[in-house]
JSON list of C-alpha atoms and ligand atoms in Angstrom, two decimals:
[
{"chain": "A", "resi": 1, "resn": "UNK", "atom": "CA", "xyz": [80.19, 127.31, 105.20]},
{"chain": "A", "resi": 2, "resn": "UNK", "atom": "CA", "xyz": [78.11, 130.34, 103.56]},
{"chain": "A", "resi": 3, "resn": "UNK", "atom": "CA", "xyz": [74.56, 130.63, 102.63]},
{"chain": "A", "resi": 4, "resn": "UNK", "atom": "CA", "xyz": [71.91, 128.26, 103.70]},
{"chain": "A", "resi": 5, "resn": "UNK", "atom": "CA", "xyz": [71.12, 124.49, 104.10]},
{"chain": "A", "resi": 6, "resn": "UNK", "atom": "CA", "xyz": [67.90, 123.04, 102.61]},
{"chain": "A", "resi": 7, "resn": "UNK", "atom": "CA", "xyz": [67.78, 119.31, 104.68]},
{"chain": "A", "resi": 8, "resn": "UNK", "atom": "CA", "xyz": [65.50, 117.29, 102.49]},
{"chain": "A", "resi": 9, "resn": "UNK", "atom": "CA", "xyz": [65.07, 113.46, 103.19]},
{"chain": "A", "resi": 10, "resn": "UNK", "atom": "CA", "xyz": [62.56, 110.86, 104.60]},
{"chain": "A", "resi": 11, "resn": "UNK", "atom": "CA", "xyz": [61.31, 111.56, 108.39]},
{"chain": "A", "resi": 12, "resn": "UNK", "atom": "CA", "xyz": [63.79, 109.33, 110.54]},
{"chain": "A", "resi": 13, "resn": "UNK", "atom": "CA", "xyz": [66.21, 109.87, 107.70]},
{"chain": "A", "resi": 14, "resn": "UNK", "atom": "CA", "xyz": [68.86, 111.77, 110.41]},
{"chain": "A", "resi": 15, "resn": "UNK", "atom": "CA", "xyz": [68.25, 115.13, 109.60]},
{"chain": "A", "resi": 16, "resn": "UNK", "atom": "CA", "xyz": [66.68, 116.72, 112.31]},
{"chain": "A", "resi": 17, "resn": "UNK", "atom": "CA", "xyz": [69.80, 115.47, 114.77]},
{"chain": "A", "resi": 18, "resn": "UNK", "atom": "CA", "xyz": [72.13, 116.52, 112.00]},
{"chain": "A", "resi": 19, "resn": "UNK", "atom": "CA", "xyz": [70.46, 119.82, 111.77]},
{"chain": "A", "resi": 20, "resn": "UNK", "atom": "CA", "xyz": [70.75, 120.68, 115.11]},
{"chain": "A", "resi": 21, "resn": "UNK", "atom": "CA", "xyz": [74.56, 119.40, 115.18]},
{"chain": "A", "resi": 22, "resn": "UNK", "atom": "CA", "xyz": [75.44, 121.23, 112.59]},
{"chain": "A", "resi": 23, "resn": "UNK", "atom": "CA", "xyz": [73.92, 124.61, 113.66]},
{"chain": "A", "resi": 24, "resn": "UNK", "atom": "CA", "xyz": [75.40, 124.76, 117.08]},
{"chain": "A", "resi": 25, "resn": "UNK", "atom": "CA", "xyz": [78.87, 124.30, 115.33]},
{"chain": "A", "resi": 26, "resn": "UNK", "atom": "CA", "xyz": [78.67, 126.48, 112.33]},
{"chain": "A", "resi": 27, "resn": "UNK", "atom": "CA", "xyz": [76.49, 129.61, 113.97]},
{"chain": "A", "resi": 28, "resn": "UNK", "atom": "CA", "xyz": [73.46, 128.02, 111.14]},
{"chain": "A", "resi": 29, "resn": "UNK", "atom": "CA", "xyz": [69.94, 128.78, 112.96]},
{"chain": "A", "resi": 30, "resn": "UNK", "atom": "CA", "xyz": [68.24, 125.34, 112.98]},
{"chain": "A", "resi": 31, "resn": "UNK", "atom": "CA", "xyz": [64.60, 126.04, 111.81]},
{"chain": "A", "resi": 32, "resn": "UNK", "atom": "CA", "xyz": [62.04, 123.05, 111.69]},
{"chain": "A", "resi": 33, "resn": "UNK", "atom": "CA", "xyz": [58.39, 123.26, 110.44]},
{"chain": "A", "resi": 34, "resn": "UNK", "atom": "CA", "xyz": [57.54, 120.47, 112.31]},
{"chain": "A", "resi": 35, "resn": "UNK", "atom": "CA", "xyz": [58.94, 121.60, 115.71]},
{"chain": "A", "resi": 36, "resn": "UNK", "atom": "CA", "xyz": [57.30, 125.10, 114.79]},
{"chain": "A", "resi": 37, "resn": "UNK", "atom": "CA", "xyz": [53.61, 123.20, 114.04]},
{"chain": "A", "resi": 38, "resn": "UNK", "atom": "CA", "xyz": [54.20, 121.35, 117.07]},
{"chain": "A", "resi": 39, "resn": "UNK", "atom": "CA", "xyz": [55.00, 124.76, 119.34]},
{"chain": "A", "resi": 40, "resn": "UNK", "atom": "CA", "xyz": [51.79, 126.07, 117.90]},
{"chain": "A", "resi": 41, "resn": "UNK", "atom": "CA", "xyz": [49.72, 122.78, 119.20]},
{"chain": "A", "resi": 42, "resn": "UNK", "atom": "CA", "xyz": [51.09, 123.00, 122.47]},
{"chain": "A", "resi": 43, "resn": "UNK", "atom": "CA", "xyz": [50.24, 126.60, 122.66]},
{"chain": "A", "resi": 44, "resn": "UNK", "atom": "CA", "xyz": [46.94, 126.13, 121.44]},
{"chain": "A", "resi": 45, "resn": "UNK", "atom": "CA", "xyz": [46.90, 128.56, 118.67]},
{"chain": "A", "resi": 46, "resn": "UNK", "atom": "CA", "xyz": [43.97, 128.61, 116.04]},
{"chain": "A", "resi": 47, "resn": "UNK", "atom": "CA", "xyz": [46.58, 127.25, 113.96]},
{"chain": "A", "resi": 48, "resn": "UNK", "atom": "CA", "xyz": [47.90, 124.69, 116.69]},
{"chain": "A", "resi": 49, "resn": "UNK", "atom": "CA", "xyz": [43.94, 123.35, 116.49]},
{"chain": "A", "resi": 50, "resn": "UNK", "atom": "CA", "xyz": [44.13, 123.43, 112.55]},
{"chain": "A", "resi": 51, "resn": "UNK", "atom": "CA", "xyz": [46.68, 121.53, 112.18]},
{"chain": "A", "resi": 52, "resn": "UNK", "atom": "CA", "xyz": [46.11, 118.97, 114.93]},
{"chain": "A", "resi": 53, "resn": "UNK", "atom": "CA", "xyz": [44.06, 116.32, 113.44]},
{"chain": "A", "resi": 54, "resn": "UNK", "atom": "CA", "xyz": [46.31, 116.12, 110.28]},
{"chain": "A", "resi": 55, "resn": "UNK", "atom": "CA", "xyz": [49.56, 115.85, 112.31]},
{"chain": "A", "resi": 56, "resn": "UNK", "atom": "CA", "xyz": [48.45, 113.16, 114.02]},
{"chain": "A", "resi": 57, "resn": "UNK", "atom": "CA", "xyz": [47.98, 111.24, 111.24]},
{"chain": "A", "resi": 58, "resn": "UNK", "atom": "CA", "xyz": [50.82, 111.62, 109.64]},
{"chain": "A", "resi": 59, "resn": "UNK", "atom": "CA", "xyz": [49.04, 113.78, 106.47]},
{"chain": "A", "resi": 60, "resn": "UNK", "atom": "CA", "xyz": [50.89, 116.83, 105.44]},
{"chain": "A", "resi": 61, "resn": "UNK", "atom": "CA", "xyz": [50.05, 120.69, 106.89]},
{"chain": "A", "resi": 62, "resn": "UNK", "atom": "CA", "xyz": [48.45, 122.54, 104.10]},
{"chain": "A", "resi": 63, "resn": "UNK", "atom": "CA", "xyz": [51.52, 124.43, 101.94]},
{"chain": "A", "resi": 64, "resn": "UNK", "atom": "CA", "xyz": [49.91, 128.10, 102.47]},
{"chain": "A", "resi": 65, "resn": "UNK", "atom": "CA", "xyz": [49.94, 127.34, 106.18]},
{"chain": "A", "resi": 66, "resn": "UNK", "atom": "CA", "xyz": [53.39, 125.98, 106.62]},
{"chain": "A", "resi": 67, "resn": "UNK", "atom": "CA", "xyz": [54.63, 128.63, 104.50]},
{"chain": "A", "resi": 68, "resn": "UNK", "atom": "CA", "xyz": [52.89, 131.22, 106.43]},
{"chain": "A", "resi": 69, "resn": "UNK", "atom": "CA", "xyz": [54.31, 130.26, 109.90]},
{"chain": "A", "resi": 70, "resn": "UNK", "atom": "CA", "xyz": [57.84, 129.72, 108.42]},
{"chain": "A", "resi": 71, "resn": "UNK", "atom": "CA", "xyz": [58.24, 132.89, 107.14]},
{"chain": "A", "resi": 72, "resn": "UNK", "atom": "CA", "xyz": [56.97, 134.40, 110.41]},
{"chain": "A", "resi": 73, "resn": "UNK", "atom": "CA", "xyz": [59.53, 132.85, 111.99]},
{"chain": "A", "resi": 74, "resn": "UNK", "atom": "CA", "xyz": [62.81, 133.96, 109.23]},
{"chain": "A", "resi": 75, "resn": "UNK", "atom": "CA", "xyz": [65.15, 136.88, 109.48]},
{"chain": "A", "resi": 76, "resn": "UNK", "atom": "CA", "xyz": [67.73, 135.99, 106.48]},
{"chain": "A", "resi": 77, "resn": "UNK", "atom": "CA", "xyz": [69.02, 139.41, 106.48]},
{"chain": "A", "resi": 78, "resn": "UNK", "atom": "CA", "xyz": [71.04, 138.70, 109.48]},
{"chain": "A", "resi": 79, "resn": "UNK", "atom": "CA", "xyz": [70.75, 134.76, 109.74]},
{"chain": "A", "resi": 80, "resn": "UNK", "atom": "CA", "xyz": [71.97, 131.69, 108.09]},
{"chain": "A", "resi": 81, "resn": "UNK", "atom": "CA", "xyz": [69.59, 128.77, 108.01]},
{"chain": "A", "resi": 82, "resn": "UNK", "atom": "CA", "xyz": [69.29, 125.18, 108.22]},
{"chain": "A", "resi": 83, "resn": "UNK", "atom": "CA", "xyz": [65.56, 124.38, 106.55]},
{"chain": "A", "resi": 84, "resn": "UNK", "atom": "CA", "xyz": [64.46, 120.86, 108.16]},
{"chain": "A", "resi": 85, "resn": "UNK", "atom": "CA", "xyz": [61.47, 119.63, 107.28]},
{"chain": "A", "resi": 86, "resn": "UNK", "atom": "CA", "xyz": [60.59, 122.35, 104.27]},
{"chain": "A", "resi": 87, "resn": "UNK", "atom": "CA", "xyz": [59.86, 121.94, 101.40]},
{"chain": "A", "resi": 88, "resn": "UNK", "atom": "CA", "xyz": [58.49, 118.64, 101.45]},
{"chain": "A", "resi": 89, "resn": "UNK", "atom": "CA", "xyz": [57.14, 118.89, 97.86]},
{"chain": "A", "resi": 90, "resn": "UNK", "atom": "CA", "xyz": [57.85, 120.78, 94.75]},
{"chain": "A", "resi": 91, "resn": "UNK", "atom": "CA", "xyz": [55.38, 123.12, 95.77]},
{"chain": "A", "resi": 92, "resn": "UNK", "atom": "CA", "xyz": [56.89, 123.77, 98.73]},
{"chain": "A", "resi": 93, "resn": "UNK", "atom": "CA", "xyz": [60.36, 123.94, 96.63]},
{"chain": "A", "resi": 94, "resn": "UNK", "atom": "CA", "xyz": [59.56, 126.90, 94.59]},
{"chain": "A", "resi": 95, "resn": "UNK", "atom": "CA", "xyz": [57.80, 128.62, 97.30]},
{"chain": "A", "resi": 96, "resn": "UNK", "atom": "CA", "xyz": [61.33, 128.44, 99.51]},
{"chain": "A", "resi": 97, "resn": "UNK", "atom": "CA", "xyz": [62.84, 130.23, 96.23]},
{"chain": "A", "resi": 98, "resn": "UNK", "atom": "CA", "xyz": [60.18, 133.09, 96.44]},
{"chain": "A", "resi": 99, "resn": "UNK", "atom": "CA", "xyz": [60.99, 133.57, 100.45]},
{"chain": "A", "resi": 100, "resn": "UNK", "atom": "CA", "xyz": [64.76, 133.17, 100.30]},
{"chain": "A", "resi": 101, "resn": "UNK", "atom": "CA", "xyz": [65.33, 135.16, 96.95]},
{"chain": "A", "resi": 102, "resn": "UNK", "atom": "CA", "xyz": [68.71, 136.03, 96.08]},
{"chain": "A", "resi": 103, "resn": "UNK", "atom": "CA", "xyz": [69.87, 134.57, 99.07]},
{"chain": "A", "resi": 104, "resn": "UNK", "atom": "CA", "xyz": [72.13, 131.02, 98.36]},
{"chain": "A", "resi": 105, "resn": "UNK", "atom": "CA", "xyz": [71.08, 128.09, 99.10]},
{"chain": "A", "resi": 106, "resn": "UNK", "atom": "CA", "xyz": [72.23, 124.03, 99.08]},
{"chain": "A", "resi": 107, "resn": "UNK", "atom": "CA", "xyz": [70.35, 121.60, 99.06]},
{"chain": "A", "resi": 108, "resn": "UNK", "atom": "CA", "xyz": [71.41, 118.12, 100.84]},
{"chain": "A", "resi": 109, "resn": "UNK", "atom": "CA", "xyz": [69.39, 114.75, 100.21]},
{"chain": "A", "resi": 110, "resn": "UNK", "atom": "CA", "xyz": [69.77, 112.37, 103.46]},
{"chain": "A", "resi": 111, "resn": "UNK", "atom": "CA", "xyz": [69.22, 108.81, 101.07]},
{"chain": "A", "resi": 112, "resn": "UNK", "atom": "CA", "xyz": [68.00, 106.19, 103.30]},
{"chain": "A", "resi": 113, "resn": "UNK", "atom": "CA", "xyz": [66.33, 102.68, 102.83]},
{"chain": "A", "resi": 114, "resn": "UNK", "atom": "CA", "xyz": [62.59, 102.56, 104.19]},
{"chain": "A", "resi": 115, "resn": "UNK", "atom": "CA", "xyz": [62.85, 99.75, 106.30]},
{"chain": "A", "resi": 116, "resn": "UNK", "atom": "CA", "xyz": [66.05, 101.00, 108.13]},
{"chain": "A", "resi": 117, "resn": "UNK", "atom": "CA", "xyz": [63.87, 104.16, 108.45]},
{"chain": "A", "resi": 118, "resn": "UNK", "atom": "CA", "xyz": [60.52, 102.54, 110.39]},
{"chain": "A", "resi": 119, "resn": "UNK", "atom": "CA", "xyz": [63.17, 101.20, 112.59]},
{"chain": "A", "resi": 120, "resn": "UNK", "atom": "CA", "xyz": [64.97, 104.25, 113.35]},
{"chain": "A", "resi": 121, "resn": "UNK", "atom": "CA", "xyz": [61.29, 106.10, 114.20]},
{"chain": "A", "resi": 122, "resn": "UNK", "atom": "CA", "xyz": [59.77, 103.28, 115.92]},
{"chain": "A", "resi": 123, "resn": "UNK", "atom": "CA", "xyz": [62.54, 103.68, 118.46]},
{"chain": "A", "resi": 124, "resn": "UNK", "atom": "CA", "xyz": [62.80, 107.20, 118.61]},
{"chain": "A", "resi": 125, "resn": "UNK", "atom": "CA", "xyz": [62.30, 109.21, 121.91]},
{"chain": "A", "resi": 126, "resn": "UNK", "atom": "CA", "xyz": [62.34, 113.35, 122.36]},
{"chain": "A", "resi": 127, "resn": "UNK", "atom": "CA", "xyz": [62.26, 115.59, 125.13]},
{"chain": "A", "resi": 128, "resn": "UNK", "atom": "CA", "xyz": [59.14, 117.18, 125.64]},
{"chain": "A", "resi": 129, "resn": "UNK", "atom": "CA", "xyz": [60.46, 120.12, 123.37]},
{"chain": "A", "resi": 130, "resn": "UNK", "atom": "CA", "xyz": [61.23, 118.30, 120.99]},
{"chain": "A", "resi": 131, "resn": "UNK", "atom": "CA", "xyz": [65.11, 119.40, 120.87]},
{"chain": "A", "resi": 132, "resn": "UNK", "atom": "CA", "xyz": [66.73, 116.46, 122.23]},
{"chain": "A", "resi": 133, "resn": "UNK", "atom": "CA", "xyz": [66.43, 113.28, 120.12]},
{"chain": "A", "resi": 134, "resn": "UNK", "atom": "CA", "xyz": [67.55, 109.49, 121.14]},
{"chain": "A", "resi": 135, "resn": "UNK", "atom": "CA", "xyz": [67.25, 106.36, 119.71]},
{"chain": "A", "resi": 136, "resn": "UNK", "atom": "CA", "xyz": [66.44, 103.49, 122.01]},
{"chain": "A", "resi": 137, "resn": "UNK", "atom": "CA", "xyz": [68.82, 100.94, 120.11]},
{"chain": "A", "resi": 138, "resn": "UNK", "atom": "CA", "xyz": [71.51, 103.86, 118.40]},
{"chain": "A", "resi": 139, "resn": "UNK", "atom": "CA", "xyz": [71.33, 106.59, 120.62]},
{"chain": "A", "resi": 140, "resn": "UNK", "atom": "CA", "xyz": [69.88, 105.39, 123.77]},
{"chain": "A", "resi": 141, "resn": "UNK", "atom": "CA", "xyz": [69.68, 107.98, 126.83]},
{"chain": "A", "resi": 142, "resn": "UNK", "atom": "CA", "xyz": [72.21, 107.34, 129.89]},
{"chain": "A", "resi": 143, "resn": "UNK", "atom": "CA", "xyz": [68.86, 106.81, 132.13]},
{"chain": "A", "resi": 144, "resn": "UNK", "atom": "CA", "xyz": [66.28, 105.04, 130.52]},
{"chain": "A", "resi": 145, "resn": "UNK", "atom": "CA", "xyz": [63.34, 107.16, 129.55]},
{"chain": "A", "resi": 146, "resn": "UNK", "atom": "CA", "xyz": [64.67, 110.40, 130.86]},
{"chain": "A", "resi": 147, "resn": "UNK", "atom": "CA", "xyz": [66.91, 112.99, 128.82]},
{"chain": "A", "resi": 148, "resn": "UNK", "atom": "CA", "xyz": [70.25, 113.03, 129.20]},
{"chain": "A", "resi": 149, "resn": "UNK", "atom": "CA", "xyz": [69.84, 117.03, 129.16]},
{"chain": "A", "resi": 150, "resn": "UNK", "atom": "CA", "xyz": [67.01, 117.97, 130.91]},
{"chain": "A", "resi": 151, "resn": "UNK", "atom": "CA", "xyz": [66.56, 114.86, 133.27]},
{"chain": "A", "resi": 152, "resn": "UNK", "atom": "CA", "xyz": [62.53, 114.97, 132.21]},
{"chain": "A", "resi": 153, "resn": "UNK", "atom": "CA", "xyz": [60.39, 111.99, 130.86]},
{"chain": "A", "resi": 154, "resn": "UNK", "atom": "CA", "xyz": [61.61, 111.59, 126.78]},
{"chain": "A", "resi": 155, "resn": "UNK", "atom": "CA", "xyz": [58.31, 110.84, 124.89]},
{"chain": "A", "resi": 156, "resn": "UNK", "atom": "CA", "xyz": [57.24, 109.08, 121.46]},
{"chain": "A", "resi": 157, "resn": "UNK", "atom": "CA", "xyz": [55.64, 111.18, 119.37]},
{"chain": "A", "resi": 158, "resn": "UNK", "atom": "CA", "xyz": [52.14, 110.03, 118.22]},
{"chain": "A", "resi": 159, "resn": "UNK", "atom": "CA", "xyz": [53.31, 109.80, 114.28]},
{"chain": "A", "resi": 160, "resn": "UNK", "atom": "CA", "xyz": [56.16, 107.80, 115.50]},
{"chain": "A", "resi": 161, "resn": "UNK", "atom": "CA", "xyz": [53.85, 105.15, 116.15]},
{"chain": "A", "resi": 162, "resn": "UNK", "atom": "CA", "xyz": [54.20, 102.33, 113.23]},
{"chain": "A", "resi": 163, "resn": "UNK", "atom": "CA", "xyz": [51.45, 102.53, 111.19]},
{"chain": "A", "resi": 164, "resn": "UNK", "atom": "CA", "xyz": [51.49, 106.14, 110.90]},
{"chain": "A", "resi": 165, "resn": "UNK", "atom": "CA", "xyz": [55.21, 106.06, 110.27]},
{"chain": "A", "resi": 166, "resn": "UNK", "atom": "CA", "xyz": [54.16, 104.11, 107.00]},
{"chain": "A", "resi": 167, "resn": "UNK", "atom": "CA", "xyz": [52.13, 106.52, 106.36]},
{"chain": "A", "resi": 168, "resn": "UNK", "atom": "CA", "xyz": [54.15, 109.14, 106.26]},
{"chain": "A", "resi": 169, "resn": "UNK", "atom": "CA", "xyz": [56.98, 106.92, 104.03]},
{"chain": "A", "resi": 170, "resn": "UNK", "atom": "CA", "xyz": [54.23, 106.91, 101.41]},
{"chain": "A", "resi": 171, "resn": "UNK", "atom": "CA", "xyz": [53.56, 110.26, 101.62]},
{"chain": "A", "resi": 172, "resn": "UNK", "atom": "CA", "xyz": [56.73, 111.22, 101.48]},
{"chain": "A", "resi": 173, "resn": "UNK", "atom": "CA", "xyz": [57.88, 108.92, 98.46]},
{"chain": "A", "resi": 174, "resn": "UNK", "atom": "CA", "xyz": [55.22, 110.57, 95.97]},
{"chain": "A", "resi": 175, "resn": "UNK", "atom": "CA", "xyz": [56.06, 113.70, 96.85]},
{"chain": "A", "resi": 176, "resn": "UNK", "atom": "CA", "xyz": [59.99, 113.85, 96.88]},
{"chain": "A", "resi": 177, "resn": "UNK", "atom": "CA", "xyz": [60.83, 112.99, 93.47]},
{"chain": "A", "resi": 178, "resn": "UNK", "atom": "CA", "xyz": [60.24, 115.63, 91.34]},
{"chain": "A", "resi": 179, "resn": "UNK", "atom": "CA", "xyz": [61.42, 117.99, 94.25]},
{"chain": "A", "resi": 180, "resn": "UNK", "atom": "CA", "xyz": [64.86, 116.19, 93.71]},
{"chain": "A", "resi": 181, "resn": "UNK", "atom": "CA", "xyz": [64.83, 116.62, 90.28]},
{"chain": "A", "resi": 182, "resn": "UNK", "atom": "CA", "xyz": [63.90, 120.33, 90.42]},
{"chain": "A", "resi": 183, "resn": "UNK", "atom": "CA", "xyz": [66.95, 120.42, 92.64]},
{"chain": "A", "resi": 184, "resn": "UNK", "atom": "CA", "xyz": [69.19, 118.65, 90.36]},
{"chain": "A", "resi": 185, "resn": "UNK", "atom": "CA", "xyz": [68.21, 120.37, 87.42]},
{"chain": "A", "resi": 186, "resn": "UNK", "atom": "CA", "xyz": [69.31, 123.97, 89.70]},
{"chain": "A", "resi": 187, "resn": "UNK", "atom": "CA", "xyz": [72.32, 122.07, 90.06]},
{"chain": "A", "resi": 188, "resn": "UNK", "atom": "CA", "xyz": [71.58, 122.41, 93.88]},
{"chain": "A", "resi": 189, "resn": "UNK", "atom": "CA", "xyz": [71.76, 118.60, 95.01]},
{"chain": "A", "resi": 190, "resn": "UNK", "atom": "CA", "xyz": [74.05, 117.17, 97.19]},
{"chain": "A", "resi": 191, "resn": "UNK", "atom": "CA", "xyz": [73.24, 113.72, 98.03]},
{"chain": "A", "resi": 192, "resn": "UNK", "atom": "CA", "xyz": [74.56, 111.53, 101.54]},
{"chain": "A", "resi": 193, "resn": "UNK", "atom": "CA", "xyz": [74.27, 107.80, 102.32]},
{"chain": "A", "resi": 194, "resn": "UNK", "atom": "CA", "xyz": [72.49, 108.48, 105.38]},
{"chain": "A", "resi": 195, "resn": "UNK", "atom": "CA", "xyz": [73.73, 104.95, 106.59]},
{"chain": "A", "resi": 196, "resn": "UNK", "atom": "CA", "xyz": [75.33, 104.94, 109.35]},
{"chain": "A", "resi": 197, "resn": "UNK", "atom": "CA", "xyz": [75.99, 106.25, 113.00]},
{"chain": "A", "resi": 198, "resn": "UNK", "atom": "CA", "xyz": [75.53, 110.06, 113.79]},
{"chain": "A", "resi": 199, "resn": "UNK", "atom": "CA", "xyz": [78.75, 110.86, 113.87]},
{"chain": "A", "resi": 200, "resn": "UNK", "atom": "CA", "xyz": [79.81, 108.79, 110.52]},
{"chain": "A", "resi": 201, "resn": "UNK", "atom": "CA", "xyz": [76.72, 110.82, 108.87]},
{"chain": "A", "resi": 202, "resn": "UNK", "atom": "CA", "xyz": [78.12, 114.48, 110.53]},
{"chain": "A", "resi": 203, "resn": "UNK", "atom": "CA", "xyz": [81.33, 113.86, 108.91]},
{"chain": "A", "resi": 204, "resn": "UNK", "atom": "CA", "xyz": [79.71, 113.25, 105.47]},
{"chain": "A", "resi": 205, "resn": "UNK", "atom": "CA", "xyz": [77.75, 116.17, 105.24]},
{"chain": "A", "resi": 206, "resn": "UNK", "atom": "CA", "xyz": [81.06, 118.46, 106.83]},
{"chain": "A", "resi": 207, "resn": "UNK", "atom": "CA", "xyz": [82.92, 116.59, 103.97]},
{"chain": "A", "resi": 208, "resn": "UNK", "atom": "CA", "xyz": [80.38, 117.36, 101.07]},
{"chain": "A", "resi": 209, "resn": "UNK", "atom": "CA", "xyz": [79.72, 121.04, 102.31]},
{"chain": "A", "resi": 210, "resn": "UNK", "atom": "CA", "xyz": [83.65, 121.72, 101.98]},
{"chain": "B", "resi": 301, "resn": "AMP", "atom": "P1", "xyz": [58.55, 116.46, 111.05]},
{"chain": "B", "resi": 301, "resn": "AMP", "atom": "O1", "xyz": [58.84, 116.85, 112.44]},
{"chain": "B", "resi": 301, "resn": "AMP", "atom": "O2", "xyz": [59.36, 117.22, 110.04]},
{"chain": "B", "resi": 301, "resn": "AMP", "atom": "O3", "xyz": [58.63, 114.98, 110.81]},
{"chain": "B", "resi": 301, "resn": "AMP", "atom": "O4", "xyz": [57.03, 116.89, 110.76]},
{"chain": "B", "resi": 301, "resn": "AMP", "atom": "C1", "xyz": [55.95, 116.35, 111.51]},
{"chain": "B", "resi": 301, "resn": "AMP", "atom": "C2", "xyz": [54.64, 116.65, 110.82]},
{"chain": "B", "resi": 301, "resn": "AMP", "atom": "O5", "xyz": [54.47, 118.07, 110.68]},
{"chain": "B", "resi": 301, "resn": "AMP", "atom": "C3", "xyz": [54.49, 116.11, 109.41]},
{"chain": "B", "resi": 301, "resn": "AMP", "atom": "O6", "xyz": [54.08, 114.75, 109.39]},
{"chain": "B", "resi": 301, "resn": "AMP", "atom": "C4", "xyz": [53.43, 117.06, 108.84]},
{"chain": "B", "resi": 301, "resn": "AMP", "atom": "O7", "xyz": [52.14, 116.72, 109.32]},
{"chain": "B", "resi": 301, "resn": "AMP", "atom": "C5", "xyz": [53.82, 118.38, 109.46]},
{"chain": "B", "resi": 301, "resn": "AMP", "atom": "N1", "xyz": [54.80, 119.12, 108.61]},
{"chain": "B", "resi": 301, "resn": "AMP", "atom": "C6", "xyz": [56.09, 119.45, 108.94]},
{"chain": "B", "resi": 301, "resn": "AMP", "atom": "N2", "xyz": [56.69, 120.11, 107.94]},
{"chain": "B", "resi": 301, "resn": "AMP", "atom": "C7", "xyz": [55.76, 120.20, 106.96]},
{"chain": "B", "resi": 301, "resn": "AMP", "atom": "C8", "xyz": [55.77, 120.74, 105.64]},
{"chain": "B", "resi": 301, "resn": "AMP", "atom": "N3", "xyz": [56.87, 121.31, 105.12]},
{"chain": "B", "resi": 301, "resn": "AMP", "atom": "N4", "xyz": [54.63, 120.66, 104.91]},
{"chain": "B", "resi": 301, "resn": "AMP", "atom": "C9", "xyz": [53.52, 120.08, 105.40]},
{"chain": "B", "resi": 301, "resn": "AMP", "atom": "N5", "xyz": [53.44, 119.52, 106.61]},
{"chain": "B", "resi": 301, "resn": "AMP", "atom": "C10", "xyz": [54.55, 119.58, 107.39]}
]
């Protein structure tokens, strides 16, 4: 697989497990703007304080910000990347062209029905890091409450909690259309049924990529 992976889809839509499937397998460096806004809470950064509030409630980071801290965090000279999580709007969509620039790029839409999705994040659990995901009912840890990796305490995070998961559906449905159709008029959009189990979704997105 060459070039890099643009993940676009609804939170809970799969592609943050995908992602980091996908990278370990293919050498792609999995990078996540929510994962990065959350390491920058936990530090306690000025931006980890900015951002806080807004996280919590399930409203969307500012677009300079996020943009900032991702391309902090970006050596495409020497890596390939999966992008999880950015661009979220068409904003965010033509700023990804300015920082990836003549580097290629595919985009991959993880299609999903909203009320399969509040399910999915209602019942989600992470490690503290935010690396290992589960799924109480479809991917449930061997111990319950405790990773299967690191043996600590999985959490829920805050905007997994139901009403702000509607939230964010909302959010996310104004915002993602005329992303995808910038995308499809670029000719860059693959689309998945992200029905399904982990594994049926993996071998959709290995068969779409080839
Ligand atoms: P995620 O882990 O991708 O579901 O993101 C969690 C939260 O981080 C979102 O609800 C937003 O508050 C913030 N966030 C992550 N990525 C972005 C982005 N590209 N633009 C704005 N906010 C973001």
């Amino acid at each position: 697989m060459s070039g890099n992976l643009v993940f676009v889809g609804a939170p809970g839509s799969g592609k943050g497990t995908q992602a980091s499937k996908l990278a370990t397998n293919f050498s792609f460096e999995h990078v996540s703007t929510g994962d990065l806004l959350r390491a920058e809470i936990a530090k306690e950064s000025e931006l980890g304080k900015k951002v806080k509030k807004v996280m919590e409630d399930g409203q969307l980071v500012s677009d300079d910000l996020v943009a900032e801290l991702l391309k902090a965090n970006l050596d495409l000279d020497s890596k390939k990347y999966i992008f999880d999580g950015y661009p979220r709007n068409l904003n965010q969509a033509k700023t990804l062209d300015e920082i990836v620039g003549n580097y290629p790029y595919q985009v991959i839409f993880f299609d999903i029905n909203t009320d399969a999705l509040v399910e999915r994040l209602t019942n989600r659990r992470v490690s503290r890091d935010g690396k290992h995901i589960y799924n109480l009912k479809f991917n449930p840890p061997k111990v319950p409450g405790k990773c299967d990796v690191t043996g600590q305490d999985l959490i829920q995070r805050d905007d997994d909690k139901e009403e702000v998961v509607r939230n964010r559906m909302k959010i996310f449905h104004e915002s993602i259309e005329p992303m995808l159709a910038y995308y499809e008029s670029k000719g860059k959009l693959l689309k998945i049924d992200a029905m399904g189990s982990p594994d049926e979704i993996y071998n959709k997105i290995k068969a779409v990529l080839e």
